[in-house]
């Protein structure tokens, strides 16, 4: 029985929602393993749109178990609001189909405030965070002062843990001339919602072991993209967690041998939200066209995404870093109207040709893309379900892309609709 990890191979927003939804129908268990409520997945099922932020995509399907792993940081109020919202659309969320890791760390109001304070103070040096407190919450986790789900069980313990974390945060707030954060009201607010959170709490590592012995199919659902990984992305313009496939193991409590196939979701062009290097960005009419046709606005924040040509160098690199076995190519139909299409196959750094993204941000900002040009197909690919029915120029682009990145394409998405997919290989059935 195969278990699959799904990751984004670019800067996120690759269209993971549709692919994860399709896979979750075949899975028994769906697990989120990193990130927070800054990354969203949009699902459209039977004409109903679901915008998920923390809840795994499996939650919208009956007889599936959805889990939030220890690698995720949870805003408990945002989670309860999301549960309320999805229940209003007829979806059941209860202790039989939803589990939260007792080891998951919480995002608290002072994390959100610190996120805003830092971004506002950074000026031109801002990272472009979603201001939801994800980064500061991960900092507290690594600093060993975080509040975890299990800490909500005891008022005495919660009081001690809040004392510790606020000692740190209030020192910084004082230094920045901000009002200190009061403990008592926050403790009262947390204790009020504690029963609603704790009823879902379990040792997830133990449940995964149980599911494996029961031969259940597990889908590990990643958020964002590998180029936002805190170790392997365009640092410091990255997220605060590891977005690579190996994080599926550490973010849930299982060994890497629990993951049998890594699927990289890959857009047929490139987008990025927020600040940071973007070698193939198009600040022209073509970039605007891609953004308009691709509806490139964030699910959670509605922020406009920057658009550019497909960067084969970057995707080839993320495939190696994350051990991707196959890619799901999305949004091919967005390119339908273009006269010419380009793919980055090399970089120029100060007159020297290189075939990888350098680690230093100053070099990342300097590199110039070297392109391979393709004639456009100037006809609709929307809704096509067989690769042989694609225009010849589209097939040429796809096969060249596949050959360049060195990994097989397992599926091609030809519209936002769930069934408009060319399936070449089902990861669950290999």
Coordinates of C-alpha atoms in Angstrom, one line a residue:
X1 CA 0.0 0.0 0.0
X2 CA 1.6 3.3 -1.1
X3 CA 1.8 6.4 0.9
X4 CA 2.3 9.7 -1.0
X5 CA 3.8 13.1 -0.1
X6 CA 2.6 16.0 -2.1
X7 CA 4.8 19.1 -2.2
X8 CA 5.0 22.3 -4.3
X9 CA 8.1 22.4 -6.5
X10 CA 8.1 26.2 -7.0
X11 CA 7.2 29.1 -4.6
X12 CA 3.8 27.7 -3.7
X13 CA 0.4 28.4 -5.4
X14 CA 1.1 25.6 -7.9
X15 CA -2.5 24.3 -7.8
X16 CA -2.0 21.7 -5.1
X17 CA -5.6 21.9 -4.0
X18 CA -7.1 20.2 -7.1
X19 CA -4.4 17.5 -7.2
X20 CA -4.6 16.8 -3.4
X21 CA -8.4 16.6 -3.6
X22 CA -8.1 14.0 -6.4
X23 CA -5.6 12.0 -4.4
X24 CA -7.5 12.3 -1.2
X25 CA -10.5 10.6 -2.7
X26 CA -8.2 7.5 -3.1
X27 CA -6.5 7.9 0.3
X28 CA -7.8 6.7 3.7
X29 CA -5.8 9.3 5.8
X30 CA -4.8 12.9 4.8
X31 CA -2.2 14.7 7.0
X32 CA -0.9 18.3 7.0
X33 CA 2.7 18.3 8.1
X34 CA 4.0 21.9 8.1
X35 CA 3.0 25.5 7.8
X36 CA 0.1 27.4 9.3
X37 CA -3.0 29.2 8.1
X38 CA -1.0 31.4 5.7
X39 CA -1.3 28.8 2.9
X40 CA -4.7 27.9 1.4
X41 CA -6.0 25.2 -0.8
X42 CA -9.1 25.9 -2.9
X43 CA -11.3 22.9 -3.7
X44 CA -14.4 22.9 -6.0
X45 CA -16.6 19.8 -5.4
X46 CA -20.1 19.5 -6.9
X47 CA -20.2 23.2 -7.5
X48 CA -19.3 24.1 -4.0
X49 CA -16.0 26.0 -3.3
X50 CA -14.1 25.2 -0.1
X51 CA -11.2 27.4 0.9
X52 CA -9.1 25.4 3.4
X53 CA -6.3 27.0 5.4
X54 CA -5.5 24.6 8.3
X55 CA -7.8 21.7 7.7
X56 CA -6.4 18.9 5.4
X57 CA -8.1 18.5 2.0
X58 CA -9.5 15.1 3.0
X59 CA -11.9 16.8 5.4
X60 CA -14.4 17.5 2.6
X61 CA -14.7 13.8 1.8
X62 CA -16.7 11.2 3.7
X63 CA -15.0 8.3 5.4
X64 CA -11.6 9.9 5.5
X65 CA -9.4 10.7 8.5
X66 CA -7.9 14.2 8.5
X67 CA -4.9 15.0 10.7
X68 CA -2.9 18.2 11.6
X69 CA 0.6 17.0 12.4
X70 CA 3.1 18.3 15.0
X71 CA 5.0 20.2 12.3
X72 CA 2.0 22.6 11.8
X73 CA 1.6 25.8 13.9
X74 CA -2.0 26.3 14.8
X75 CA -3.9 29.5 15.5
X76 CA -6.7 27.8 17.6
X77 CA -9.2 30.6 17.0
X78 CA -8.6 30.5 13.2
X79 CA -9.0 26.7 13.3
X80 CA -12.3 26.8 15.2
X81 CA -13.6 29.5 12.8
X82 CA -12.6 27.3 9.8
X83 CA -14.3 24.3 11.3
X84 CA -17.5 26.4 11.9
X85 CA -17.3 27.7 8.3
X86 CA -16.9 24.3 6.7
X87 CA -19.6 22.8 8.9
X88 CA -22.0 25.5 7.5
X89 CA -21.5 23.9 4.1
X90 CA -22.6 20.5 5.3
X91 CA -19.2 18.9 6.1
X92 CA -18.9 16.9 9.3
X93 CA -15.9 17.6 11.5
X94 CA -15.8 15.4 14.7
X95 CA -13.5 13.2 16.7
X96 CA -14.1 10.3 14.3
X97 CA -12.6 12.1 11.2
X98 CA -10.3 14.8 12.6
X99 CA -7.2 14.6 14.8
X100 CA -4.8 17.3 16.0
X101 CA -1.3 16.3 17.2
X102 CA -1.0 17.0 20.9
X103 CA 2.6 18.2 20.1
X104 CA 1.5 20.9 17.6
X105 CA 2.5 24.4 18.6
X106 CA 0.0 27.3 18.9
X107 CA 0.0 30.7 17.3
X108 CA -1.1 33.3 19.8
X109 CA -2.2 36.9 19.5
X110 CA 1.2 38.3 20.4
X111 CA 2.7 36.2 17.5
X112 CA 0.5 38.0 15.0
X113 CA 1.3 41.4 16.5
X114 CA 5.1 40.7 16.4
X115 CA 4.7 39.7 12.7
X116 CA 3.1 43.0 11.9
X117 CA 5.5 45.0 14.0
X118 CA 8.5 43.5 12.2
X119 CA 7.1 43.8 8.7
X120 CA 6.1 47.4 9.3
X121 CA 9.6 48.3 10.8
X122 CA 11.5 46.5 8.0
X123 CA 10.5 48.9 5.2
X124 CA 12.2 48.0 2.0
X125 CA 13.8 45.0 3.7
X126 CA 10.4 43.3 4.5
X127 CA 10.0 39.6 3.7
X128 CA 6.4 39.8 2.6
X129 CA 4.9 37.6 5.3
X130 CA 1.1 37.1 5.6
X131 CA 1.2 38.7 9.0
X132 CA -0.5 35.8 10.6
X133 CA 2.2 35.1 13.2
X134 CA 3.6 31.9 11.7
X135 CA 7.2 33.0 11.8
X136 CA 7.2 34.2 15.4
X137 CA 5.4 31.0 16.4
X138 CA 8.1 28.8 14.8
X139 CA 10.7 30.9 16.5
X140 CA 9.2 30.2 19.9
X141 CA 9.0 26.5 19.1
X142 CA 12.8 26.4 18.3
X143 CA 13.4 28.6 21.4
X144 CA 11.7 26.0 23.5
X145 CA 9.2 28.4 25.0
X146 CA 6.2 27.7 22.8
X147 CA 2.7 26.7 24.0
X148 CA 1.6 23.4 22.6
X149 CA -1.8 21.8 22.3
X150 CA -1.1 19.5 25.3
X151 CA -0.4 22.6 27.5
X152 CA -4.1 23.5 27.4
X153 CA -4.9 20.5 29.7
X154 CA -3.8 22.2 32.9
X155 CA -4.4 25.7 34.0
X156 CA -1.3 25.6 36.3
X157 CA 0.9 24.4 33.5
X158 CA -0.5 26.9 31.0
X159 CA 0.1 29.7 33.5
X160 CA 3.8 28.7 33.8
X161 CA 4.2 28.3 30.0
X162 CA 2.6 31.7 29.3
X163 CA 4.9 33.3 31.9
X164 CA 7.9 31.9 30.1
X165 CA 6.9 32.9 26.6
X166 CA 5.7 36.4 27.6
X167 CA 9.0 37.1 29.5
X168 CA 10.7 36.8 26.1
X169 CA 8.1 38.7 24.0
X170 CA 7.5 41.5 26.5
X171 CA 11.2 42.3 26.7
X172 CA 11.2 42.7 22.9
X173 CA 8.0 44.7 22.9
X174 CA 9.4 47.1 25.6
X175 CA 12.5 47.6 23.5
X176 CA 10.3 48.5 20.5
X177 CA 8.3 50.9 22.6
X178 CA 5.2 48.7 22.4
X179 CA 2.7 48.0 25.2
X180 CA 3.5 44.8 27.1
X181 CA 1.1 41.8 26.6
X182 CA -1.0 40.9 29.6
X183 CA -1.1 37.2 30.6
X184 CA -4.4 36.8 32.5
X185 CA -6.9 37.7 29.7
X186 CA -5.0 35.4 27.2
X187 CA -5.0 32.6 29.7
X188 CA -8.7 33.0 30.2
X189 CA -9.3 33.1 26.5
X190 CA -7.3 29.9 25.9
X191 CA -9.0 28.0 28.8
X192 CA -12.3 28.9 27.3
X193 CA -11.6 27.2 23.9
X194 CA -9.3 24.5 25.3
X195 CA -12.1 21.8 25.5
X196 CA -12.9 22.4 21.8
X197 CA -9.3 21.9 20.8
X198 CA -8.4 19.1 23.2
X199 CA -11.2 16.8 22.1
X200 CA -9.4 16.3 18.8
X201 CA -5.9 15.9 20.4
X202 CA -4.1 12.6 20.1
X203 CA -0.5 11.3 19.7
X204 CA -0.4 11.4 15.9
X205 CA 2.8 9.3 15.6
X206 CA 1.0 6.4 17.3
X207 CA -2.0 6.8 15.0
X208 CA 0.2 6.7 11.9
X209 CA 1.9 3.5 13.1
X210 CA -1.6 2.0 13.6
X211 CA -2.7 3.1 10.2
X212 CA 0.4 1.7 8.6
X213 CA -0.3 -1.7 10.2
X214 CA -3.9 -1.5 9.0
X215 CA -2.5 -1.0 5.4
X216 CA -4.3 2.3 5.1
X217 CA -3.3 4.7 2.3
X218 CA -1.8 7.9 3.7
X219 CA -1.5 11.2 1.9
X220 CA 0.9 13.7 3.3
X221 CA -0.2 17.2 2.3
X222 CA 2.4 19.9 2.0
X223 CA 1.8 23.6 2.0
X224 CA 3.7 26.4 0.1
X225 CA 6.6 25.3 -2.1
X226 CA 10.2 24.1 -1.9
X227 CA 11.7 27.4 -2.9
X228 CA 10.2 28.8 0.3
X229 CA 11.9 26.2 2.5
X230 CA 13.8 27.8 5.4
X231 CA 16.9 25.8 4.5
X232 CA 16.7 25.3 0.7
X233 CA 14.7 28.3 -0.5
X234 CA 15.6 31.8 -1.5
X235 CA 16.7 32.8 2.1
X236 CA 15.8 35.1 3.8
X237 CA 12.7 35.5 1.6
X238 CA 11.3 32.1 2.8
X239 CA 8.8 30.7 5.2
X240 CA 9.7 29.5 8.7
X241 CA 9.3 25.8 8.1
X242 CA 10.8 23.0 6.0
X243 CA 8.6 22.5 3.0
X244 CA 10.6 19.7 1.4
X245 CA 9.1 16.1 1.3
X246 CA 11.3 14.8 4.1
X247 CA 9.4 17.2 6.4
X248 CA 6.4 14.9 6.0
X249 CA 8.2 12.4 8.3
X250 CA 9.4 14.9 10.9
X251 CA 6.2 16.9 10.8
X252 CA 4.0 13.9 11.6
X253 CA 6.2 11.4 13.6
X254 CA 7.1 8.6 11.2
X255 CA 10.2 7.4 9.4
X256 CA 11.1 8.5 5.9
X257 CA 10.5 4.9 4.8
X258 CA 6.8 5.6 5.4
X259 CA 6.8 7.7 2.2
X260 CA 6.8 5.7 -1.0
X261 CA 6.2 8.3 -3.6
X262 CA 6.8 12.1 -3.7
X263 CA 4.6 14.1 -6.1
X264 CA 5.8 17.6 -7.0
X265 CA 3.0 20.0 -8.1
X266 CA 4.4 22.2 -10.8
X267 CA 2.9 25.1 -12.6
X268 CA 3.4 25.4 -16.4
X269 CA 4.8 28.9 -15.7
X270 CA 6.1 30.4 -12.5
X271 CA 4.5 32.6 -9.8
X272 CA 5.7 34.1 -6.5
X273 CA 3.9 36.0 -3.7
X274 CA 5.7 38.6 -1.6
X275 CA 9.3 39.8 -1.8
X276 CA 12.5 38.1 -3.0
X277 CA 14.4 36.9 -6.1
X278 CA 12.4 35.8 -9.1
X279 CA 14.7 35.4 -12.2
X280 CA 12.0 34.8 -14.8
X281 CA 9.5 37.4 -13.6
X282 CA 7.7 39.3 -16.4
X283 CA 6.9 42.9 -15.5
X284 CA 5.0 43.4 -18.8
X285 CA 1.8 42.6 -20.6
X286 CA 2.6 38.9 -20.8
X287 CA 3.0 38.8 -17.0
X288 CA -0.3 40.6 -16.6
X289 CA -1.9 38.1 -19.1
X290 CA -0.7 35.1 -17.1
X291 CA -1.9 36.6 -13.9
X292 CA -5.4 37.4 -15.4
X293 CA -5.9 34.1 -17.1
X294 CA -4.5 32.1 -14.2
X295 CA -6.5 34.1 -11.6
X296 CA -3.3 34.6 -9.7
X297 CA -4.5 35.9 -6.4
X298 CA -3.8 34.3 -3.0
X299 CA -6.5 32.0 -1.6
X300 CA -6.0 33.3 2.0
X301 CA -4.7 36.8 1.5
X302 CA -6.0 37.8 -2.0
X303 CA -2.5 39.2 -2.7
X304 CA -1.6 39.5 -6.4
X305 CA 1.0 37.0 -7.5
X306 CA 4.1 37.9 -9.5
X307 CA 4.2 35.9 -12.8
X308 CA 6.9 34.7 -15.1
X309 CA 8.1 32.0 -17.5
X310 CA 8.7 28.5 -16.4
X311 CA 12.1 28.2 -14.7
X312 CA 13.4 24.7 -15.5
X313 CA 16.7 25.3 -13.6
X314 CA 14.8 25.9 -10.4
X315 CA 12.4 23.0 -10.8
X316 CA 15.2 20.6 -11.7
X317 CA 16.9 21.8 -8.5
X318 CA 13.9 21.3 -6.2
X319 CA 13.3 17.9 -7.7
X320 CA 16.7 16.8 -6.5
X321 CA 16.4 18.4 -3.1
X322 CA 13.1 16.9 -2.4
X323 CA 13.4 13.5 -4.1
X324 CA 10.5 14.1 -6.3
X325 CA 9.4 11.0 -8.2
X326 CA 6.9 12.6 -10.6
X327 CA 5.3 16.0 -11.2
X328 CA 1.7 17.0 -11.8
X329 CA 1.9 19.9 -14.3
X330 CA -0.9 22.4 -13.7
X331 CA -2.4 25.4 -15.5
X332 CA -1.3 24.4 -19.0
X333 CA -4.4 26.1 -20.4
X334 CA -3.2 29.5 -19.1
X335 CA -0.6 29.5 -21.9
X336 CA -3.1 28.9 -24.7
X337 CA -3.2 32.4 -26.1
X338 CA 0.5 33.1 -26.3
X339 CA 2.3 33.5 -29.6
X340 CA 5.6 32.4 -28.0
X341 CA 6.5 30.6 -24.8
X342 CA 9.8 30.6 -23.0
X343 CA 11.6 28.2 -20.6
X344 CA 14.6 29.1 -18.5
X345 CA 17.3 26.5 -19.1
X346 CA 20.4 28.3 -17.7
X347 CA 21.5 31.5 -15.8
X348 CA 24.0 34.1 -16.5
X349 CA 25.8 35.3 -13.4
X350 CA 28.3 38.2 -14.1
X351 CA 29.0 36.7 -17.6
X352 CA 29.4 33.1 -16.4
X353 CA 26.8 30.5 -17.3
X354 CA 25.5 28.4 -14.4
X355 CA 22.9 25.6 -14.2
X356 CA 21.7 26.0 -10.6
X357 CA 20.4 28.7 -8.3
X358 CA 23.2 30.1 -6.2
X359 CA 22.7 30.2 -2.4
X360 CA 23.6 33.9 -1.8
X361 CA 20.6 36.3 -2.2
X362 CA 22.8 38.9 -3.8
X363 CA 23.7 36.4 -6.6
X364 CA 20.0 35.3 -6.9
X365 CA 19.0 38.9 -7.5
X366 CA 21.8 39.4 -10.2
X367 CA 21.3 36.3 -12.3
X368 CA 19.8 36.7 -15.7
X369 CA 17.7 33.8 -17.3
X370 CA 18.8 32.2 -20.5
X371 CA 15.7 31.0 -22.4
X372 CA 14.7 28.3 -24.9
X373 CA 11.9 29.6 -27.1
X374 CA 8.8 27.6 -28.2
X375 CA 6.1 28.6 -30.6
X376 CA 2.7 28.9 -28.9
X377 CA -0.2 26.6 -29.9
X378 CA -2.8 29.4 -30.1
X379 CA -5.7 27.0 -29.4
X380 CA -7.6 25.8 -26.4
X381 CA -6.3 23.0 -24.3
X382 CA -9.0 23.5 -21.6
X383 CA -10.8 20.3 -20.7
X384 CA -8.5 17.9 -22.7
X385 CA -8.2 14.5 -21.0
X386 CA -5.8 12.7 -23.4
X387 CA -2.3 13.8 -24.1
X388 CA -2.6 12.8 -27.7
X389 CA -5.4 15.3 -28.2
X390 CA -3.2 18.3 -27.2
X391 CA -1.9 20.6 -30.0
X392 CA 1.5 19.5 -31.3
X393 CA 3.3 22.6 -30.0
X394 CA 1.9 22.0 -26.6
X395 CA 3.1 18.4 -26.6
X396 CA 6.6 19.6 -27.7
X397 CA 6.7 22.1 -24.8
X398 CA 5.6 19.4 -22.3
X399 CA 8.1 16.7 -23.6
X400 CA 11.0 19.2 -23.6
X401 CA 10.1 20.3 -20.1
X402 CA 10.0 16.8 -18.9
X403 CA 13.3 15.9 -20.5
X404 CA 15.0 19.0 -19.1
X405 CA 13.9 18.6 -15.4
X406 CA 14.7 14.9 -15.5
X407 CA 11.5 13.6 -13.9
X408 CA 8.4 12.1 -15.5
X409 CA 5.2 14.0 -15.7
X410 CA 2.5 12.0 -14.0
X411 CA -0.5 14.2 -14.9
X412 CA -1.4 17.4 -16.6
X413 CA -4.1 19.8 -15.4
X414 CA -6.0 21.5 -18.3
X415 CA -8.5 23.6 -16.2
X416 CA -9.5 24.2 -12.6
X417 CA -12.2 21.6 -12.9
X418 CA -11.3 18.4 -11.1
X419 CA -12.0 16.0 -14.0
X420 CA -10.1 18.1 -16.5
X421 CA -6.9 16.2 -16.0
X422 CA -4.7 14.1 -18.3
X423 CA -3.7 11.2 -16.2
X424 CA -0.5 9.5 -17.3
X425 CA 0.4 7.7 -14.0
X426 CA -1.5 7.3 -10.7
X427 CA 1.0 7.4 -7.8
X428 CA -1.3 5.2 -5.7
X429 CA -1.3 2.5 -8.3
X430 CA 2.4 2.2 -9.3

